[in-house]
PDB file of C-alpha atoms in Angstrom:
ATOM      1  CA  MET R   1       0.274 -35.352  24.772  1.00 92.00           C
ATOM      2  CA  LEU R   2      -1.550 -32.909  22.536  1.00 95.00           C
ATOM      3  CA  ASN R   3      -3.625 -33.478  19.401  1.00 96.00           C
ATOM      4  CA  LYS R   4      -5.402 -30.259  18.406  1.00 97.00           C
ATOM      5  CA  VAL R   5      -6.158 -28.941  14.940  1.00 97.00           C
ATOM      6  CA  ILE R   6      -7.467 -25.503  13.965  1.00 97.00           C
ATOM      7  CA  LEU R   7      -8.336 -25.002  10.289  1.00 97.00           C
ATOM      8  CA  MET R   8     -10.033 -22.419   8.121  1.00 96.00           C
ATOM      9  CA  GLY R   9     -10.962 -23.134   4.534  1.00 96.00           C
ATOM     10  CA  ARG R  10     -13.753 -23.679   2.033  1.00 96.00           C
ATOM     11  CA  LEU R  11     -15.962 -26.736   1.738  1.00 97.00           C
ATOM     12  CA  THR R  12     -15.155 -28.579  -1.487  1.00 96.00           C
ATOM     13  CA  ARG R  13     -18.562 -30.286  -1.595  1.00 96.00           C
ATOM     14  CA  ASP R  14     -21.837 -30.287   0.296  1.00 96.00           C
ATOM     15  CA  PRO R  15     -21.502 -32.050   3.665  1.00 97.00           C
ATOM     16  CA  GLU R  16     -22.835 -35.611   3.614  1.00 96.00           C
ATOM     17  CA  LEU R  17     -25.030 -36.510   6.624  1.00 97.00           C
ATOM     18  CA  ARG R  18     -25.473 -40.188   7.506  1.00 97.00           C
ATOM     19  CA  SER R  19     -26.487 -42.238  10.513  1.00 96.00           C
ATOM     20  CA  THR R  20     -24.857 -45.267  12.071  1.00 95.00           C
ATOM     21  CA  PRO R  21     -27.014 -48.396  12.567  1.00 96.00           C
ATOM     22  CA  GLN R  22     -27.444 -47.179  16.172  1.00 96.00           C
ATOM     23  CA  GLY R  23     -28.859 -43.860  14.919  1.00 96.00           C
ATOM     24  CA  VAL R  24     -25.828 -41.656  15.647  1.00 96.00           C
ATOM     25  CA  SER R  25     -25.457 -38.798  13.136  1.00 97.00           C
ATOM     26  CA  THR R  26     -22.163 -38.416  11.298  1.00 97.00           C
ATOM     27  CA  CYS R  27     -21.191 -35.883   8.669  1.00 97.00           C
ATOM     28  CA  SER R  28     -18.216 -36.020   6.312  1.00 97.00           C
ATOM     29  CA  PHE R  29     -16.796 -33.262   4.142  1.00 97.00           C
ATOM     30  CA  SER R  30     -13.561 -32.004   2.670  1.00 97.00           C
ATOM     31  CA  LEU R  31     -11.998 -28.622   3.400  1.00 97.00           C
ATOM     32  CA  ALA R  32      -9.690 -26.788   0.963  1.00 96.00           C
ATOM     33  CA  VAL R  33      -7.093 -24.903   3.013  1.00 96.00           C
ATOM     34  CA  ASP R  34      -4.739 -22.516   1.209  1.00 94.00           C
ATOM     35  CA  ARG R  35      -1.049 -22.917   1.935  1.00 92.00           C
ATOM     36  CA  SER R  36       0.552 -19.892   3.554  1.00 89.00           C
ATOM     37  CA  PHE R  37       3.342 -19.515   1.000  1.00 87.00           C
ATOM     38  CA  VAL R  38       3.464 -19.087  -2.751  1.00 86.00           C
ATOM     39  CA  ARG R  39       6.513 -19.635  -4.914  1.00 87.00           C
ATOM     40  CA  GLU R  40       7.216 -16.805  -7.284  1.00 88.00           C
ATOM     41  CA  GLY R  41       5.515 -17.372 -10.624  1.00 87.00           C
ATOM     42  CA  GLU R  42       3.214 -20.096  -9.281  1.00 87.00           C
ATOM     43  CA  GLU R  43      -0.392 -20.086  -8.159  1.00 89.00           C
ATOM     44  CA  ARG R  44      -1.241 -20.570  -4.493  1.00 88.00           C
ATOM     45  CA  LYS R  45      -1.701 -24.240  -3.635  1.00 93.00           C
ATOM     46  CA  ALA R  46      -4.243 -25.757  -1.265  1.00 94.00           C
ATOM     47  CA  ASP R  47      -4.454 -28.888   0.816  1.00 95.00           C
ATOM     48  CA  PHE R  48      -7.694 -30.874   0.754  1.00 96.00           C
ATOM     49  CA  ILE R  49      -8.396 -32.191   4.224  1.00 97.00           C
ATOM     50  CA  ASN R  50     -11.018 -34.819   5.023  1.00 97.00           C
ATOM     51  CA  CYS R  51     -13.143 -34.032   8.070  1.00 97.00           C
ATOM     52  CA  VAL R  52     -15.753 -35.953  10.075  1.00 97.00           C
ATOM     53  CA  ALA R  53     -18.209 -34.623  12.656  1.00 97.00           C
ATOM     54  CA  TRP R  54     -20.527 -36.549  14.962  1.00 97.00           C
ATOM     55  CA  ARG R  55     -23.904 -36.082  16.673  1.00 96.00           C
ATOM     56  CA  GLN R  56     -25.162 -32.480  17.049  1.00 96.00           C
ATOM     57  CA  THR R  57     -22.075 -31.022  15.374  1.00 96.00           C
ATOM     58  CA  ALA R  58     -22.743 -33.225  12.326  1.00 96.00           C
ATOM     59  CA  GLU R  59     -26.363 -32.119  12.154  1.00 96.00           C
ATOM     60  CA  PHE R  60     -25.399 -28.443  12.542  1.00 96.00           C
ATOM     61  CA  ILE R  61     -22.848 -28.635   9.706  1.00 96.00           C
ATOM     62  CA  SER R  62     -25.222 -30.406   7.324  1.00 95.00           C
ATOM     63  CA  LYS R  63     -27.970 -27.871   8.056  1.00 95.00           C
ATOM     64  CA  TYR R  64     -26.023 -24.604   7.823  1.00 94.00           C
ATOM     65  CA  PHE R  65     -23.057 -25.187   5.486  1.00 95.00           C
ATOM     66  CA  LYS R  66     -22.736 -26.042   1.811  1.00 95.00           C
ATOM     67  CA  LYS R  67     -20.087 -26.270  -0.899  1.00 95.00           C
ATOM     68  CA  GLY R  68     -17.995 -23.098  -1.121  1.00 94.00           C
ATOM     69  CA  ASN R  69     -18.714 -21.811   2.402  1.00 95.00           C
ATOM     70  CA  MET R  70     -15.740 -20.595   4.432  1.00 96.00           C
ATOM     71  CA  VAL R  71     -15.555 -22.575   7.673  1.00 96.00           C
ATOM     72  CA  ALA R  72     -13.315 -22.441  10.731  1.00 96.00           C
ATOM     73  CA  LEU R  73     -13.092 -25.539  12.873  1.00 97.00           C
ATOM     74  CA  GLU R  74     -11.357 -27.168  15.804  1.00 97.00           C
ATOM     75  CA  GLY R  75     -10.721 -30.848  16.191  1.00 97.00           C
ATOM     76  CA  SER R  76      -8.117 -33.568  16.369  1.00 97.00           C
ATOM     77  CA  ILE R  77      -6.322 -35.738  13.839  1.00 97.00           C
ATOM     78  CA  GLN R  78      -7.251 -39.394  13.765  1.00 97.00           C
ATOM     79  CA  THR R  79      -5.939 -42.246  11.642  1.00 96.00           C
ATOM     80  CA  ARG R  80      -7.631 -45.555  10.884  1.00 94.00           C
ATOM     81  CA  SER R  81      -7.162 -48.502   8.595  1.00 95.00           C
ATOM     82  CA  TRP R  82      -9.192 -51.397   7.202  1.00 92.00           C
ATOM     83  CA  ASP R  83      -8.858 -54.306   4.834  1.00 95.00           C
ATOM     84  CA  ASP R  84     -11.056 -54.356   1.730  1.00 94.00           C
ATOM     85  CA  GLN R  85     -12.680 -57.448   0.182  1.00 94.00           C
ATOM     86  CA  ASP R  86      -9.477 -58.216  -1.741  1.00 96.00           C
ATOM     87  CA  GLY R  87      -7.406 -58.109   1.434  1.00 94.00           C
ATOM     88  CA  LYS R  88      -5.765 -54.792   0.515  1.00 96.00           C
ATOM     89  CA  LYS R  89      -5.059 -52.526   3.493  1.00 96.00           C
ATOM     90  CA  HIS R  90      -6.376 -48.938   3.316  1.00 95.00           C
ATOM     91  CA  TYR R  91      -5.275 -46.037   5.513  1.00 95.00           C
ATOM     92  CA  VAL R  92      -7.011 -42.722   6.097  1.00 94.00           C
ATOM     93  CA  THR R  93      -6.124 -39.635   8.110  1.00 96.00           C
ATOM     94  CA  GLU R  94      -8.943 -37.232   8.943  1.00 97.00           C
ATOM     95  CA  VAL R  95      -9.867 -34.426  11.294  1.00 97.00           C
ATOM     96  CA  ILE R  96     -12.521 -35.281  13.871  1.00 97.00           C
ATOM     97  CA  VAL R  97     -14.396 -31.993  14.288  1.00 97.00           C
ATOM     98  CA  SER R  98     -15.319 -30.868  17.799  1.00 96.00           C
ATOM     99  CA  GLN R  99     -16.299 -27.237  17.085  1.00 96.00           C
ATOM    100  CA  VAL R 100     -17.274 -25.431  13.890  1.00 96.00           C
ATOM    101  CA  TYR R 101     -17.699 -21.706  13.187  1.00 94.00           C
ATOM    102  CA  PHE R 102     -18.998 -19.491  10.399  1.00 93.00           C
ATOM    103  CA  ALA R 103     -15.947 -17.790   8.875  1.00 91.00           C
ATOM    104  CA  GLU R 104     -17.705 -15.351   6.544  1.00 85.00           C
ATOM    105  CA  GLY R 105     -20.778 -13.147   6.599  1.00 76.00           C
ATOM    106  CA  LYS R 106     -24.040 -14.039   4.937  1.00 66.00           C
ATOM    107  CA  ARG R 107     -23.784 -13.678   1.210  1.00 59.00           C
ATOM    108  CA  GLU R 108     -25.726 -10.787  -0.200  1.00 42.00           C
ATOM    109  CA  SER R 109     -29.111 -11.766  -1.482  1.00 35.00           C
ATOM    110  CA  GLU R 110     -29.672 -11.284  -5.208  1.00 39.00           C
ATOM    111  CA  ASP R 111     -32.756  -9.177  -4.571  1.00 42.00           C
ATOM    112  CA  ALA R 112     -31.040  -6.905  -2.023  1.00 42.00           C
ATOM    113  CA  PRO R 113     -30.612  -3.311  -3.172  1.00 44.00           C
ATOM    114  CA  ALA R 114     -27.144  -2.552  -4.521  1.00 45.00           C
ATOM    115  CA  GLU R 115     -27.129   0.899  -2.912  1.00 43.00           C
ATOM    116  CA  ILE R 116     -28.939   2.518  -0.032  1.00 44.00           C
ATOM    117  CA  ASP R 117     -30.585   5.834  -0.874  1.00 44.00           C
ATOM    118  CA  MET R 118     -29.683   8.238   1.928  1.00 47.00           C
ATOM    119  CA  GLY R 119     -31.559  11.170   0.431  1.00 50.00           C
ATOM    120  CA  ASP R 120     -30.155  14.612  -0.228  1.00 51.00           C
ATOM    121  CA  ASP R 121     -26.609  15.239   1.103  1.00 50.00           C
ATOM    122  CA  ASP R 122     -27.818  18.520   2.668  1.00 54.00           C
ATOM    123  CA  ASP R 123     -29.940  16.550   5.170  1.00 53.00           C
ATOM    124  CA  LEU R 124     -26.981  14.585   6.553  1.00 50.00           C
ATOM    125  CA  PRO R 125     -25.223  15.716   9.757  1.00 51.00           C
ATOM    126  CA  PHE R 126     -21.836  14.885   8.172  1.00 50.00           C
ATOM    127  CA  SER R 127     -20.258  15.372   4.769  1.00 49.00           C
ATOM    128  CA  VAL R 128     -20.202  12.566   2.180  1.00 49.00           C
ATOM    129  CA  ARG R 129     -17.138  12.423  -0.047  1.00 49.00           C
TER     130      ARG R 129
END
């Protein structure tokens, strides 16, 4: 049997880091993943997928990612259910993250220069067009 998920999308909110009573780190977040097709005349739609990471992966995500970041991840789908205080059954399907990757470069700093001054074109060993 095989249960493997590979996703790339943007975080819809800052990851939320928590600890279990035993001190195990867990991080939950939601990923917006664009659908691969668009109907003519409509905007592209996205699926919002709940994800959970544990231990060092959870700590890494909460430290280095925030809302809006593009993330690639690997994991598996897991379902669970529970009964609330009123006896109503709740079901959830989520991705349990095993690996996470940066999917975009560092954003340009606001104080970074907009252009690099390369001096006079005559000093360059190639032509600039």
